Structure formats: C-alpha cells, structure tokens
C-alpha cells in the first residue's frame, strides 16, 4: 500500500501539491455554498472533450501521418523548430492557449521521438507553452482573462488591440529568434515509414467533434451538448479511449480553482492587493498571477482599479513565470510527465528560467510602448 501511495505521489506530484494547497486554504475559508461556484465546469468539460478527441486522433494514426508529412517536407532543423513553436502561437489566438497545447504537445512528443531528438523535448515543449500563452493574448477570445476584461471594462476592439498587438508582435520576434536553435540544423537521418490514417470514417467523426469543441470555445454550442456527444461517440467507436483521458489533470484544475477562489476571499489578501494596485497596477497583476494564476487574478483585481490597459497587459504578461501563472502550463507538464524518461526537476528549472527571461523582456518592452 505504501509503495502504491509513493508511486501515485511521484506520478501525480502536481495534483498532490494542488490538493495540499486547496486543503490549506480551506482552513482560512471553510467550505460553504460559494464553493459551488468555484468550479468552471465549462472549462473542465472542454478539456475532457479535447483530450478525448486527441486520443481518438492518436488511435487512428493522425499524428503519425502528420509527423511523416512534416518530416517529408522539412529537412532543416532550424525551420522545423520555428514551425513547432509558432503553430501554438498562432493557433492559440483563435482556439485558446489550453486547446493549442492539448493539440500540439502530444504531436510534438511523438514527432521528436520519431526523429530521434528526445533530448530536445524539454526546450521545444517549454517554448511551445510560452508561445501559446503569448499568442493567446492577441485576441479577446484567445484566453479567458481577455474575454472577461474585454467585457468588464467595456473596451472597444481598438482599445484592446492597442495594448495586446504590440506585445504580441514583440513576442513573435523574440520567439522566432530564440527558437531557431532549439533543434540542430542537420537533423539525425531517420528512416521514415510511410504512414496512413487508419479509418477515414472515424477521422470524419473526430473532426466533427473537434469542430464542436471549437464552436463551444466561441460559445456557439453549449458545452453540455458537446460533452454528451463526445462521450457517446467515443463509447460507440472505441470505448477504451475513455480510459486514456487524463482525469487527474481535470482534478488538478479543480484544486487550483479552489485555491485561487479562496485566496480571493481572504480579506487581508484582498486589502493588501488593493493597496498594491494603487501603487502599480501592472506589477500587481503580474505578481498576483504568479500565485493564483492570471485568470483569477483578472477577476479578483479588476474590481479595484480602472487602469484597464495595465490590467490587461499585466495578466497576459503574468501568464509567464511560475507553472501556475497560467493554468494552461499544467497541460504541458502533465503530458511531459507521461512521456518516457521524463525528468520533471530538469523540466521545471528550464521552464522557470525561460519564463522569467520572457517575463523580464515583455515588462521592459511594455515600458517603451
């Protein structure tokens, strides 16, 4: 029994830390009716549906096919590394950073393994995570905090873009410059077997489900309908795929929802944040995001200040830094921990260093915008 507990803690260390933090905050904010409103079921159901669809794509060999197509056309490691980083950057602008990472991280893990470049998994996936978080700030629908602040401050689209587009442009240039050396120019030559898609019928089904997920992201289709259809479809096509969904990731998000909401309800913390906002809204938004993540930071802080431009910039730049600054980063960590030979300590050191450098760069750049 003790051995199984140790194995679980080792495998699900992020969940265990999140659960401990959630329990700790409950001593300050005892469970009550407000807890029922903590959990964003729409986000959880979307994550479940997307993980299910990605599992379906993987089962029919779509990632193998995409890997073959990409390697068949790109023979320069420099171009490949930039491509892998920029795909989630641009994709996140329209389907959110969470969705972009769920799509591209598993694909990247498979591609680098096929290419014989497993030693480059950490830098590539870390920069993909940074790219998804930075690309998502460019549009109102790129991430939840943008959508919330856009409505809360009643911004015009011109006001919104005046803050986000310069930062996104600087981010794009920095990502291109820094990612060009993530893979060697001359990649190891690997014999690539021609890959094909297992079932066109199933492919069409999964594409329809993926389209439903995107429509749910844009709030066109209710998440309850998308979730029900996804579960039913997988149960009929291949019910074993339902076991491949990372339910522990969903539980990790639940724990962090509790942590962030409870911290926002502790009066001393709220008063302290209000005082900091009066001094510097940008740095307060960035700093708060490091502790409770940028989405709750936007919700908690926005009611205390009318400095919408600094708030918008702060919670987006604040997605860089600690692993919980943007909860989307947890998706990458979970996928990486599930890959063979993962070294979580090394990953976190690289992740933190790269994020802090990017955070410092954008804070400096904002001062000149």
mmCIF file of C-alpha atoms in Angstrom:
data_model
loop_
_atom_site.group_PDB
_atom_site.id
_atom_site.type_symbol
_atom_site.label_atom_id
_atom_site.label_comp_id
_atom_site.label_asym_id
_atom_site.label_seq_id
_atom_site.Cartn_x
_atom_site.Cartn_y
_atom_site.Cartn_z
ATOM 1 C CA UNK A 1 0.000 0.000 0.000
ATOM 2 C CA UNK A 2 2.773 2.443 0.964
ATOM 3 C CA UNK A 3 4.603 1.656 -2.271
ATOM 4 C CA UNK A 4 1.471 2.402 -4.318
ATOM 5 C CA UNK A 5 0.991 5.705 -2.488
ATOM 6 C CA UNK A 6 4.602 6.680 -3.203
ATOM 7 C CA UNK A 7 4.168 5.757 -6.872
ATOM 8 C CA UNK A 8 0.995 7.843 -7.083
ATOM 9 C CA UNK A 9 2.664 10.871 -5.448
ATOM 10 C CA UNK A 10 5.633 10.536 -7.796
ATOM 11 C CA UNK A 11 3.400 10.237 -10.866
ATOM 12 C CA UNK A 12 0.850 12.868 -9.838
ATOM 13 C CA UNK A 13 3.084 15.300 -7.944
ATOM 14 C CA UNK A 14 1.373 18.387 -9.424
ATOM 15 C CA UNK A 15 -2.046 17.123 -8.343
ATOM 16 C CA UNK A 16 -0.765 16.318 -4.841
ATOM 17 C CA UNK A 17 0.716 19.813 -4.430
ATOM 18 C CA UNK A 18 -2.505 21.417 -5.724
ATOM 19 C CA UNK A 19 -4.614 19.284 -3.370
ATOM 20 C CA UNK A 20 -2.463 20.222 -0.359
ATOM 21 C CA UNK A 21 -2.739 23.922 -1.241
ATOM 22 C CA UNK A 22 -6.513 23.611 -1.642
ATOM 23 C CA UNK A 23 -6.864 21.929 1.756
ATOM 24 C CA UNK A 24 -4.650 24.572 3.363
ATOM 25 C CA UNK A 25 -6.824 27.429 2.056
ATOM 26 C CA UNK A 26 -9.925 25.686 3.438
ATOM 27 C CA UNK A 27 -8.695 26.398 6.967
ATOM 28 C CA UNK A 28 -8.975 30.119 6.170
ATOM 29 C CA UNK A 29 -12.160 29.859 4.088
ATOM 30 C CA UNK A 30 -14.293 26.960 5.376
ATOM 31 C CA UNK A 31 -16.410 25.222 2.713
ATOM 32 C CA UNK A 32 -19.756 26.902 2.126
ATOM 33 C CA UNK A 33 -22.265 27.474 -0.671
ATOM 34 C CA UNK A 34 -19.839 29.713 -2.536
ATOM 35 C CA UNK A 35 -17.700 26.658 -3.264
ATOM 36 C CA UNK A 36 -20.385 25.522 -5.717
ATOM 37 C CA UNK A 37 -19.481 28.490 -7.926
ATOM 38 C CA UNK A 38 -15.721 27.892 -7.806
ATOM 39 C CA UNK A 39 -15.583 25.187 -10.433
ATOM 40 C CA UNK A 40 -15.670 26.246 -14.070
ATOM 41 C CA UNK A 41 -17.453 23.193 -15.457
ATOM 42 C CA UNK A 42 -17.342 24.626 -18.958
ATOM 43 C CA UNK A 43 -13.537 24.648 -18.898
ATOM 44 C CA UNK A 44 -13.371 21.153 -17.401
ATOM 45 C CA UNK A 45 -15.802 19.699 -19.940
ATOM 46 C CA UNK A 46 -13.942 21.358 -22.797
ATOM 47 C CA UNK A 47 -10.658 19.883 -21.586
ATOM 48 C CA UNK A 48 -12.272 16.455 -21.284
ATOM 49 C CA UNK A 49 -13.713 16.652 -24.808
ATOM 50 C CA UNK A 50 -10.462 17.846 -26.327
ATOM 51 C CA UNK A 51 -8.423 15.140 -24.607
ATOM 52 C CA UNK A 52 -10.946 12.570 -25.845
ATOM 53 C CA UNK A 53 -10.724 13.858 -29.430
ATOM 54 C CA UNK A 54 -6.924 13.946 -29.304
ATOM 55 C CA UNK A 55 -6.949 10.347 -28.036
ATOM 56 C CA UNK A 56 -9.152 9.464 -30.995
ATOM 57 C CA UNK A 57 -6.838 11.188 -33.461
ATOM 58 C CA UNK A 58 -3.904 9.314 -31.968
ATOM 59 C CA UNK A 59 -5.724 5.973 -32.166
ATOM 60 C CA UNK A 60 -6.328 6.273 -35.917
ATOM 61 C CA UNK A 61 -2.748 7.352 -36.556
ATOM 62 C CA UNK A 62 -3.314 11.012 -37.469
ATOM 63 C CA UNK A 63 -0.243 12.108 -35.507
ATOM 64 C CA UNK A 64 1.916 9.512 -37.245
ATOM 65 C CA UNK A 65 0.589 10.751 -40.577
ATOM 66 C CA UNK A 66 1.245 14.415 -39.698
ATOM 67 C CA UNK A 67 4.724 13.510 -38.455
ATOM 68 C CA UNK A 68 5.529 11.796 -41.723
ATOM 69 C CA UNK A 69 4.154 14.694 -43.781
ATOM 70 C CA UNK A 70 6.096 17.282 -41.787
ATOM 71 C CA UNK A 71 9.407 15.420 -41.842
ATOM 72 C CA UNK A 72 8.945 14.542 -45.501
ATOM 73 C CA UNK A 73 8.751 18.238 -46.389
ATOM 74 C CA UNK A 74 11.027 19.934 -43.831
ATOM 75 C CA UNK A 75 14.623 18.756 -43.707
ATOM 76 C CA UNK A 76 16.118 21.770 -41.942
ATOM 77 C CA UNK A 77 16.062 21.607 -38.137
ATOM 78 C CA UNK A 78 16.006 25.396 -37.816
ATOM 79 C CA UNK A 79 12.822 25.683 -39.856
ATOM 80 C CA UNK A 80 11.230 22.749 -38.044
ATOM 81 C CA UNK A 81 11.898 24.209 -34.583
ATOM 82 C CA UNK A 82 10.404 27.589 -35.545
ATOM 83 C CA UNK A 83 7.398 25.827 -37.085
ATOM 84 C CA UNK A 84 6.752 23.769 -33.956
ATOM 85 C CA UNK A 85 6.875 26.879 -31.736
ATOM 86 C CA UNK A 86 4.797 29.154 -33.955
ATOM 87 C CA UNK A 87 1.989 26.649 -34.545
ATOM 88 C CA UNK A 88 0.602 27.012 -30.980
ATOM 89 C CA UNK A 89 1.384 30.752 -31.036
ATOM 90 C CA UNK A 90 -0.999 31.451 -33.922
ATOM 91 C CA UNK A 91 -3.458 28.668 -33.110
ATOM 92 C CA UNK A 92 -3.989 29.950 -29.552
ATOM 93 C CA UNK A 93 -5.243 33.294 -30.877
ATOM 94 C CA UNK A 94 -8.413 31.600 -32.065
ATOM 95 C CA UNK A 95 -8.861 28.403 -30.005
ATOM 96 C CA UNK A 96 -7.293 29.480 -26.631
ATOM 97 C CA UNK A 97 -3.938 28.504 -25.168
ATOM 98 C CA UNK A 98 -5.343 25.385 -23.451
ATOM 99 C CA UNK A 99 -6.663 23.963 -26.715
ATOM 100 C CA UNK A 100 -3.476 24.767 -28.625
ATOM 101 C CA UNK A 101 -1.337 22.890 -26.089
ATOM 102 C CA UNK A 102 -3.647 19.869 -25.983
ATOM 103 C CA UNK A 103 -3.337 19.662 -29.770
ATOM 104 C CA UNK A 104 0.367 20.290 -30.288
ATOM 105 C CA UNK A 105 2.194 18.911 -27.222
ATOM 106 C CA UNK A 106 1.276 15.232 -27.845
ATOM 107 C CA UNK A 107 2.085 15.714 -31.527
ATOM 108 C CA UNK A 108 5.478 17.228 -30.697
ATOM 109 C CA UNK A 109 6.362 14.447 -28.258
ATOM 110 C CA UNK A 110 5.637 11.858 -30.916
ATOM 111 C CA UNK A 111 7.461 13.764 -33.649
ATOM 112 C CA UNK A 112 10.661 14.323 -31.658
ATOM 113 C CA UNK A 113 10.663 10.698 -30.561
ATOM 114 C CA UNK A 114 10.313 9.582 -34.173
ATOM 115 C CA UNK A 115 13.067 11.975 -35.181
ATOM 116 C CA UNK A 116 15.474 10.698 -32.545
ATOM 117 C CA UNK A 117 15.603 14.080 -30.775
ATOM 118 C CA UNK A 118 14.213 13.191 -27.359
ATOM 119 C CA UNK A 119 16.918 15.319 -25.749
ATOM 120 C CA UNK A 120 15.224 18.394 -27.259
ATOM 121 C CA UNK A 121 11.765 17.670 -25.841
ATOM 122 C CA UNK A 122 12.147 19.985 -22.838
ATOM 123 C CA UNK A 123 13.210 23.152 -24.717
ATOM 124 C CA UNK A 124 10.716 22.628 -27.545
ATOM 125 C CA UNK A 125 7.698 21.966 -25.289
ATOM 126 C CA UNK A 126 8.638 24.800 -22.930
ATOM 127 C CA UNK A 127 8.822 27.276 -25.808
ATOM 128 C CA UNK A 128 5.563 25.921 -27.216
ATOM 129 C CA UNK A 129 3.941 26.633 -23.856
ATOM 130 C CA UNK A 130 5.347 30.159 -23.782
ATOM 131 C CA UNK A 131 4.211 30.652 -27.377
ATOM 132 C CA UNK A 132 0.655 29.501 -26.620
ATOM 133 C CA UNK A 133 0.406 31.825 -23.606
ATOM 134 C CA UNK A 134 1.789 34.804 -25.543
ATOM 135 C CA UNK A 135 -0.108 34.201 -28.769
ATOM 136 C CA UNK A 136 -3.398 33.887 -26.901
ATOM 137 C CA UNK A 137 -3.138 37.459 -25.597
ATOM 138 C CA UNK A 138 -3.508 38.903 -29.104
ATOM 139 C CA UNK A 139 -7.295 38.444 -29.349
ATOM 140 C CA UNK A 140 -10.289 38.795 -26.990
ATOM 141 C CA UNK A 141 -11.103 35.071 -27.438
ATOM 142 C CA UNK A 142 -7.519 33.854 -27.039
ATOM 143 C CA UNK A 143 -7.857 33.218 -23.321
ATOM 144 C CA UNK A 144 -10.459 33.574 -20.525
ATOM 145 C CA UNK A 145 -8.905 36.642 -18.879
ATOM 146 C CA UNK A 146 -9.064 38.604 -22.136
ATOM 147 C CA UNK A 147 -12.697 37.697 -22.661
ATOM 148 C CA UNK A 148 -13.535 38.720 -19.097
ATOM 149 C CA UNK A 149 -11.633 42.033 -19.100
ATOM 150 C CA UNK A 150 -12.894 42.946 -22.587
ATOM 151 C CA UNK A 151 -16.445 42.755 -21.268
ATOM 152 C CA UNK A 152 -15.796 44.080 -17.740
ATOM 153 C CA UNK A 153 -14.150 47.327 -18.884
ATOM 154 C CA UNK A 154 -16.412 47.637 -21.929
ATOM 155 C CA UNK A 155 -13.376 48.060 -24.220
ATOM 156 C CA UNK A 156 -13.552 48.856 -27.889
ATOM 157 C CA UNK A 157 -11.667 46.492 -30.174
ATOM 158 C CA UNK A 158 -9.282 49.339 -30.950
ATOM 159 C CA UNK A 159 -8.515 49.861 -27.260
ATOM 160 C CA UNK A 160 -7.914 46.155 -26.801
ATOM 161 C CA UNK A 161 -5.573 45.783 -29.771
ATOM 162 C CA UNK A 162 -3.650 48.933 -28.821
ATOM 163 C CA UNK A 163 -2.367 47.032 -25.771
ATOM 164 C CA UNK A 164 -2.113 43.446 -26.987
ATOM 165 C CA UNK A 165 -0.879 43.659 -30.588
ATOM 166 C CA UNK A 166 2.425 45.469 -29.828
ATOM 167 C CA UNK A 167 3.171 42.902 -27.117
ATOM 168 C CA UNK A 168 2.200 40.028 -29.414
ATOM 169 C CA UNK A 169 4.420 41.439 -32.169
ATOM 170 C CA UNK A 170 7.411 41.696 -29.842
ATOM 171 C CA UNK A 171 6.681 38.170 -28.601
ATOM 172 C CA UNK A 172 6.611 36.842 -32.151
ATOM 173 C CA UNK A 173 10.009 38.319 -32.991
ATOM 174 C CA UNK A 174 11.529 37.063 -29.728
ATOM 175 C CA UNK A 175 10.130 33.562 -30.203
ATOM 176 C CA UNK A 176 11.473 33.329 -33.751
ATOM 177 C CA UNK A 177 14.920 34.473 -32.650
ATOM 178 C CA UNK A 178 15.113 32.198 -29.616
ATOM 179 C CA UNK A 179 13.573 29.052 -31.116
ATOM 180 C CA UNK A 180 15.735 28.886 -34.233
ATOM 181 C CA UNK A 181 18.461 26.964 -32.391
ATOM 182 C CA UNK A 182 16.233 24.569 -30.432
ATOM 183 C CA UNK A 183 16.890 21.828 -32.999
ATOM 184 C CA UNK A 184 20.182 21.156 -34.792
ATOM 185 C CA UNK A 185 20.326 22.416 -38.367
ATOM 186 C CA UNK A 186 21.290 18.970 -39.605
ATOM 187 C CA UNK A 187 18.751 16.637 -38.072
ATOM 188 C CA UNK A 188 19.533 12.948 -37.475
ATOM 189 C CA UNK A 189 18.615 10.927 -40.516
ATOM 190 C CA UNK A 190 15.847 8.507 -39.658
ATOM 191 C CA UNK A 191 14.145 6.069 -41.976
ATOM 192 C CA UNK A 192 10.552 7.240 -42.055
ATOM 193 C CA UNK A 193 7.972 4.608 -42.835
ATOM 194 C CA UNK A 194 5.073 5.906 -44.842
ATOM 195 C CA UNK A 195 2.119 6.450 -42.510
ATOM 196 C CA UNK A 196 -1.562 6.377 -43.321
ATOM 197 C CA UNK A 197 -4.760 7.136 -41.462
ATOM 198 C CA UNK A 198 -6.443 4.051 -40.043
ATOM 199 C CA UNK A 199 -10.110 4.931 -40.602
ATOM 200 C CA UNK A 200 -11.440 7.784 -42.705
ATOM 201 C CA UNK A 201 -14.884 7.278 -41.177
ATOM 202 C CA UNK A 202 -13.533 7.717 -37.666
ATOM 203 C CA UNK A 203 -11.413 10.655 -38.826
ATOM 204 C CA UNK A 204 -14.534 12.458 -40.044
ATOM 205 C CA UNK A 205 -16.269 11.743 -36.731
ATOM 206 C CA UNK A 206 -13.358 13.126 -34.705
ATOM 207 C CA UNK A 207 -13.116 16.189 -36.946
ATOM 208 C CA UNK A 208 -16.806 16.891 -36.365
ATOM 209 C CA UNK A 209 -16.295 16.525 -32.615
ATOM 210 C CA UNK A 210 -13.272 18.829 -32.799
ATOM 211 C CA UNK A 211 -15.351 21.394 -34.690
ATOM 212 C CA UNK A 212 -17.996 21.144 -31.952
ATOM 213 C CA UNK A 213 -15.274 21.824 -29.380
ATOM 214 C CA UNK A 214 -14.237 24.961 -31.255
ATOM 215 C CA UNK A 215 -17.857 26.115 -31.506
ATOM 216 C CA UNK A 216 -18.118 25.590 -27.757
ATOM 217 C CA UNK A 217 -14.974 27.665 -27.222
ATOM 218 C CA UNK A 218 -16.724 30.506 -29.062
ATOM 219 C CA UNK A 219 -19.890 29.864 -27.015
ATOM 220 C CA UNK A 220 -21.966 28.946 -30.059
ATOM 221 C CA UNK A 221 -22.726 25.389 -28.920
ATOM 222 C CA UNK A 222 -23.462 24.690 -25.201
ATOM 223 C CA UNK A 223 -20.712 22.681 -23.536
ATOM 224 C CA UNK A 224 -23.245 20.155 -22.188
ATOM 225 C CA UNK A 225 -24.224 19.149 -25.736
ATOM 226 C CA UNK A 226 -20.604 18.867 -26.897
ATOM 227 C CA UNK A 227 -19.650 16.791 -23.845
ATOM 228 C CA UNK A 228 -22.578 14.414 -24.260
ATOM 229 C CA UNK A 229 -21.976 13.892 -27.974
ATOM 230 C CA UNK A 230 -18.240 13.352 -27.447
ATOM 231 C CA UNK A 231 -18.716 10.737 -24.725
ATOM 232 C CA UNK A 232 -21.413 8.922 -26.700
ATOM 233 C CA UNK A 233 -19.318 8.935 -29.894
ATOM 234 C CA UNK A 234 -16.244 7.515 -28.182
ATOM 235 C CA UNK A 235 -18.336 4.927 -26.343
ATOM 236 C CA UNK A 236 -19.685 3.713 -29.696
ATOM 237 C CA UNK A 237 -16.449 3.939 -31.728
ATOM 238 C CA UNK A 238 -13.815 2.894 -29.215
ATOM 239 C CA UNK A 239 -14.796 2.955 -25.542
ATOM 240 C CA UNK A 240 -11.215 2.134 -24.474
ATOM 241 C CA UNK A 241 -10.276 5.701 -25.386
ATOM 242 C CA UNK A 242 -12.370 6.992 -22.475
ATOM 243 C CA UNK A 243 -9.794 5.367 -20.167
ATOM 244 C CA UNK A 244 -6.966 7.345 -21.799
ATOM 245 C CA UNK A 245 -8.376 10.702 -20.710
ATOM 246 C CA UNK A 246 -6.209 12.285 -18.029
ATOM 247 C CA UNK A 247 -8.814 12.658 -15.300
ATOM 248 C CA UNK A 248 -6.073 13.592 -12.830
ATOM 249 C CA UNK A 249 -5.422 16.734 -14.897
ATOM 250 C CA UNK A 250 -9.083 17.687 -14.542
ATOM 251 C CA UNK A 251 -8.869 17.129 -10.788
ATOM 252 C CA UNK A 252 -5.716 19.279 -10.688
ATOM 253 C CA UNK A 253 -7.653 22.139 -12.271
ATOM 254 C CA UNK A 254 -10.419 21.690 -9.671
ATOM 255 C CA UNK A 255 -7.867 22.030 -6.867
ATOM 256 C CA UNK A 256 -6.391 25.189 -8.347
ATOM 257 C CA UNK A 257 -9.882 26.655 -8.808
ATOM 258 C CA UNK A 258 -10.405 26.185 -5.072
ATOM 259 C CA UNK A 259 -7.018 27.691 -4.208
ATOM 260 C CA UNK A 260 -7.446 30.789 -6.368
ATOM 261 C CA UNK A 261 -11.033 31.494 -5.309
ATOM 262 C CA UNK A 262 -10.267 31.016 -1.611
ATOM 263 C CA UNK A 263 -7.281 33.358 -1.773
ATOM 264 C CA UNK A 264 -9.544 35.971 -3.344
ATOM 265 C CA UNK A 265 -11.943 35.673 -0.397
ATOM 266 C CA UNK A 266 -9.355 36.204 2.326
ATOM 267 C CA UNK A 267 -9.923 39.802 3.411
ATOM 268 C CA UNK A 268 -6.327 40.593 4.394
ATOM 269 C CA UNK A 269 -5.114 39.437 0.989
ATOM 270 C CA UNK A 270 -7.778 41.464 -0.808
ATOM 271 C CA UNK A 271 -6.900 44.629 1.130
ATOM 272 C CA UNK A 272 -3.220 44.063 0.517
ATOM 273 C CA UNK A 273 -3.804 43.691 -3.226
ATOM 274 C CA UNK A 274 -5.966 46.821 -3.297
ATOM 275 C CA UNK A 275 -3.133 48.802 -1.741
ATOM 276 C CA UNK A 276 -0.626 47.421 -4.237
ATOM 277 C CA UNK A 277 -2.919 48.291 -7.168
ATOM 278 C CA UNK A 278 -2.900 51.919 -6.132
ATOM 279 C CA UNK A 279 0.891 51.912 -6.404
ATOM 280 C CA UNK A 280 1.392 49.893 -9.612
ATOM 281 C CA UNK A 281 -1.417 48.046 -11.382
ATOM 282 C CA UNK A 282 0.827 46.330 -13.935
ATOM 283 C CA UNK A 283 3.260 44.785 -11.454
ATOM 284 C CA UNK A 284 0.455 43.851 -9.068
ATOM 285 C CA UNK A 285 -1.352 41.989 -11.854
ATOM 286 C CA UNK A 286 1.872 40.234 -12.855
ATOM 287 C CA UNK A 287 2.771 39.310 -9.270
ATOM 288 C CA UNK A 288 -0.713 38.109 -8.352
ATOM 289 C CA UNK A 289 -0.808 35.916 -11.457
ATOM 290 C CA UNK A 290 2.290 34.085 -10.238
ATOM 291 C CA UNK A 291 0.404 32.934 -7.136
ATOM 292 C CA UNK A 292 -3.233 32.391 -8.151
ATOM 293 C CA UNK A 293 -2.832 32.299 -11.989
ATOM 294 C CA UNK A 294 -3.793 35.037 -14.410
ATOM 295 C CA UNK A 295 -7.493 34.242 -14.889
ATOM 296 C CA UNK A 296 -8.464 34.519 -11.195
ATOM 297 C CA UNK A 297 -6.068 37.478 -10.885
ATOM 298 C CA UNK A 298 -8.036 39.330 -13.558
ATOM 299 C CA UNK A 299 -11.336 38.603 -11.788
ATOM 300 C CA UNK A 300 -10.084 39.474 -8.298
ATOM 301 C CA UNK A 301 -8.174 42.655 -9.196
ATOM 302 C CA UNK A 302 -10.365 44.248 -11.850
ATOM 303 C CA UNK A 303 -12.921 45.484 -9.312
ATOM 304 C CA UNK A 304 -10.278 47.597 -7.544
ATOM 305 C CA UNK A 305 -8.888 49.628 -10.437
ATOM 306 C CA UNK A 306 -9.909 51.459 -13.607
ATOM 307 C CA UNK A 307 -6.415 51.124 -15.120
ATOM 308 C CA UNK A 308 -7.675 48.674 -17.724
ATOM 309 C CA UNK A 309 -4.658 48.929 -20.039
ATOM 310 C CA UNK A 310 -2.202 47.992 -17.266
ATOM 311 C CA UNK A 311 -4.537 45.274 -16.002
ATOM 312 C CA UNK A 312 -4.894 43.767 -19.487
ATOM 313 C CA UNK A 313 -1.159 43.817 -20.095
ATOM 314 C CA UNK A 314 -0.361 42.610 -16.577
ATOM 315 C CA UNK A 315 -2.472 39.456 -16.513
ATOM 316 C CA UNK A 316 -1.313 38.479 -20.005
ATOM 317 C CA UNK A 317 2.377 39.086 -19.337
ATOM 318 C CA UNK A 318 1.780 37.490 -15.930
ATOM 319 C CA UNK A 319 0.966 34.194 -17.617
ATOM 320 C CA UNK A 320 4.746 33.818 -17.820
ATOM 321 C CA UNK A 321 6.696 32.865 -14.720
ATOM 322 C CA UNK A 322 5.639 30.091 -12.358
ATOM 323 C CA UNK A 323 3.951 26.904 -13.629
ATOM 324 C CA UNK A 324 0.620 28.079 -12.169
ATOM 325 C CA UNK A 325 0.840 31.622 -13.566
ATOM 326 C CA UNK A 326 -1.140 30.229 -16.484
ATOM 327 C CA UNK A 327 -3.009 27.018 -15.735
ATOM 328 C CA UNK A 328 -2.561 26.059 -19.388
ATOM 329 C CA UNK A 329 1.069 25.341 -18.480
ATOM 330 C CA UNK A 330 -0.120 22.418 -16.356
ATOM 331 C CA UNK A 331 -1.244 20.706 -19.552
ATOM 332 C CA UNK A 332 2.308 20.666 -20.877
ATOM 333 C CA UNK A 333 3.688 19.469 -17.538
ATOM 334 C CA UNK A 334 1.216 16.592 -17.393
ATOM 335 C CA UNK A 335 1.912 15.483 -20.957
ATOM 336 C CA UNK A 336 5.653 15.706 -20.376
ATOM 337 C CA UNK A 337 5.483 13.719 -17.130
ATOM 338 C CA UNK A 338 3.636 10.985 -19.009
ATOM 339 C CA UNK A 339 6.376 10.662 -21.624
ATOM 340 C CA UNK A 340 9.118 8.015 -21.249
ATOM 341 C CA UNK A 341 12.287 9.181 -19.488
ATOM 342 C CA UNK A 342 10.775 12.439 -18.223
ATOM 343 C CA UNK A 343 12.881 14.473 -15.784
ATOM 344 C CA UNK A 344 10.487 16.808 -14.030
ATOM 345 C CA UNK A 345 13.123 18.670 -11.992
ATOM 346 C CA UNK A 346 15.133 19.475 -15.125
ATOM 347 C CA UNK A 347 11.930 20.490 -16.915
ATOM 348 C CA UNK A 348 10.864 22.874 -14.147
ATOM 349 C CA UNK A 349 14.301 24.506 -13.973
ATOM 350 C CA UNK A 350 14.320 25.120 -17.741
ATOM 351 C CA UNK A 351 10.660 26.182 -17.704
ATOM 352 C CA UNK A 352 11.184 28.697 -14.898
ATOM 353 C CA UNK A 353 14.369 30.161 -16.391
ATOM 354 C CA UNK A 354 12.862 30.588 -19.870
ATOM 355 C CA UNK A 355 9.644 32.075 -18.472
ATOM 356 C CA UNK A 356 11.430 34.556 -16.229
ATOM 357 C CA UNK A 357 13.580 35.768 -19.123
ATOM 358 C CA UNK A 358 10.486 36.181 -21.315
ATOM 359 C CA UNK A 359 8.653 37.908 -18.450
ATOM 360 C CA UNK A 360 11.504 40.399 -17.937
ATOM 361 C CA UNK A 361 11.707 41.076 -21.685
ATOM 362 C CA UNK A 362 7.997 41.883 -22.027
ATOM 363 C CA UNK A 363 7.932 44.017 -18.894
ATOM 364 C CA UNK A 364 10.820 46.013 -20.324
ATOM 365 C CA UNK A 365 9.130 46.233 -23.710
ATOM 366 C CA UNK A 366 5.860 47.447 -22.182
ATOM 367 C CA UNK A 367 7.708 50.393 -20.704
ATOM 368 C CA UNK A 368 8.556 51.602 -24.237
ATOM 369 C CA UNK A 369 5.133 51.015 -25.801
#
